[in-house]
PDB file of C-alpha atoms in Angstrom:
ATOM      1  CA  MET A   1      94.151  57.521  78.573  1.00 49.00           C
ATOM      2  CA  PRO A   2      93.367  59.898  75.552  1.00 56.00           C
ATOM      3  CA  GLN A   3      96.020  61.731  73.862  1.00 64.00           C
ATOM      4  CA  MET A   4      94.987  65.168  74.739  1.00 62.00           C
ATOM      5  CA  ALA A   5      95.451  64.615  78.687  1.00 71.00           C
ATOM      6  CA  PRO A   6      99.067  65.394  78.927  1.00 78.00           C
ATOM      7  CA  SER A   7      98.764  68.849  76.898  1.00 85.00           C
ATOM      8  CA  SER A   8      95.808  70.204  78.588  1.00 89.00           C
ATOM      9  CA  TRP A   9      97.585  69.313  82.146  1.00 88.00           C
ATOM     10  CA  ILE A  10     100.742  71.419  80.753  1.00 90.00           C
ATOM     11  CA  MET A  11      98.474  73.973  79.593  1.00 92.00           C
ATOM     12  CA  ILE A  12      96.683  73.986  83.161  1.00 94.00           C
ATOM     13  CA  MET A  13     100.068  74.161  84.742  1.00 94.00           C
ATOM     14  CA  LEU A  14     101.546  76.983  82.646  1.00 95.00           C
ATOM     15  CA  PHE A  15      98.018  79.114  83.467  1.00 96.00           C
ATOM     16  CA  THR A  16      98.548  78.406  87.229  1.00 96.00           C
ATOM     17  CA  LEU A  17     102.169  79.218  87.167  1.00 96.00           C
ATOM     18  CA  LEU A  18     101.449  82.495  85.245  1.00 96.00           C
ATOM     19  CA  PHE A  19      98.609  83.349  87.730  1.00 96.00           C
ATOM     20  CA  LEU A  20     100.836  82.585  90.728  1.00 96.00           C
ATOM     21  CA  MET A  21     103.500  85.117  89.146  1.00 95.00           C
ATOM     22  CA  MET A  22     100.948  87.690  88.609  1.00 94.00           C
ATOM     23  CA  THR A  23      99.694  87.540  92.019  1.00 94.00           C
ATOM     24  CA  THR A  24     103.173  87.558  93.791  1.00 94.00           C
ATOM     25  CA  SER A  25     104.283  90.511  91.608  1.00 92.00           C
ATOM     26  CA  TRP A  26     100.881  92.454  92.698  1.00 90.00           C
ATOM     27  CA  VAL A  27     101.828  91.442  96.093  1.00 90.00           C
ATOM     28  CA  PHE A  28     105.393  92.524  96.019  1.00 89.00           C
ATOM     29  CA  PHE A  29     104.117  95.838  94.294  1.00 88.00           C
ATOM     30  CA  PHE A  30     101.501  96.607  97.091  1.00 88.00           C
ATOM     31  CA  ASN A  31     104.044  96.272  99.768  1.00 86.00           C
ATOM     32  CA  LYS A  32     106.392  98.442  98.226  1.00 87.00           C
ATOM     33  CA  LYS A  33     103.650 100.961  97.629  1.00 86.00           C
ATOM     34  CA  LYS A  34     102.927 100.478 101.351  1.00 85.00           C
ATOM     35  CA  GLU A  35     106.545 101.043 102.393  1.00 84.00           C
ATOM     36  CA  MET A  36     106.775 104.059 100.614  1.00 83.00           C
ATOM     37  CA  LEU A  37     103.553 105.555 101.921  1.00 83.00           C
ATOM     38  CA  LYS A  38     104.840 104.624 105.518  1.00 83.00           C
ATOM     39  CA  PHE A  39     108.468 106.301 104.434  1.00 81.00           C
ATOM     40  CA  GLN A  40     106.462 109.369 103.391  1.00 81.00           C
ATOM     41  CA  LEU A  41     104.329 109.414 106.501  1.00 78.00           C
ATOM     42  CA  THR A  42     107.301 109.139 108.768  1.00 80.00           C
ATOM     43  CA  LYS A  43     109.167 111.941 106.951  1.00 78.00           C
ATOM     44  CA  LYS A  44     106.192 114.089 107.346  1.00 75.00           C
ATOM     45  CA  THR A  45     105.585 113.409 111.187  1.00 72.00           C
ATOM     46  CA  LYS A  46     109.421 114.033 111.649  1.00 73.00           C
ATOM     47  CA  LYS A  47     109.105 117.472 109.873  1.00 72.00           C
ATOM     48  CA  MET A  48     106.350 118.277 112.281  1.00 65.00           C
ATOM     49  CA  VAL A  49     108.070 116.965 115.212  1.00 62.00           C
ATOM     50  CA  TRP A  50     111.268 118.633 114.592  1.00 56.00           C
TER      51      TRP A  50
END
């Protein structure tokens, strides 16, 4: 086994972790935005109803 293998594997792991973190943060952000939009929509509809 060459000496470079473990370090490259660690680098790949770090990149995958970073990618996962980024994706999770984006998903969380979009979910929050959706909830905010829903809340605003419900507020508008309530104003229209009442």
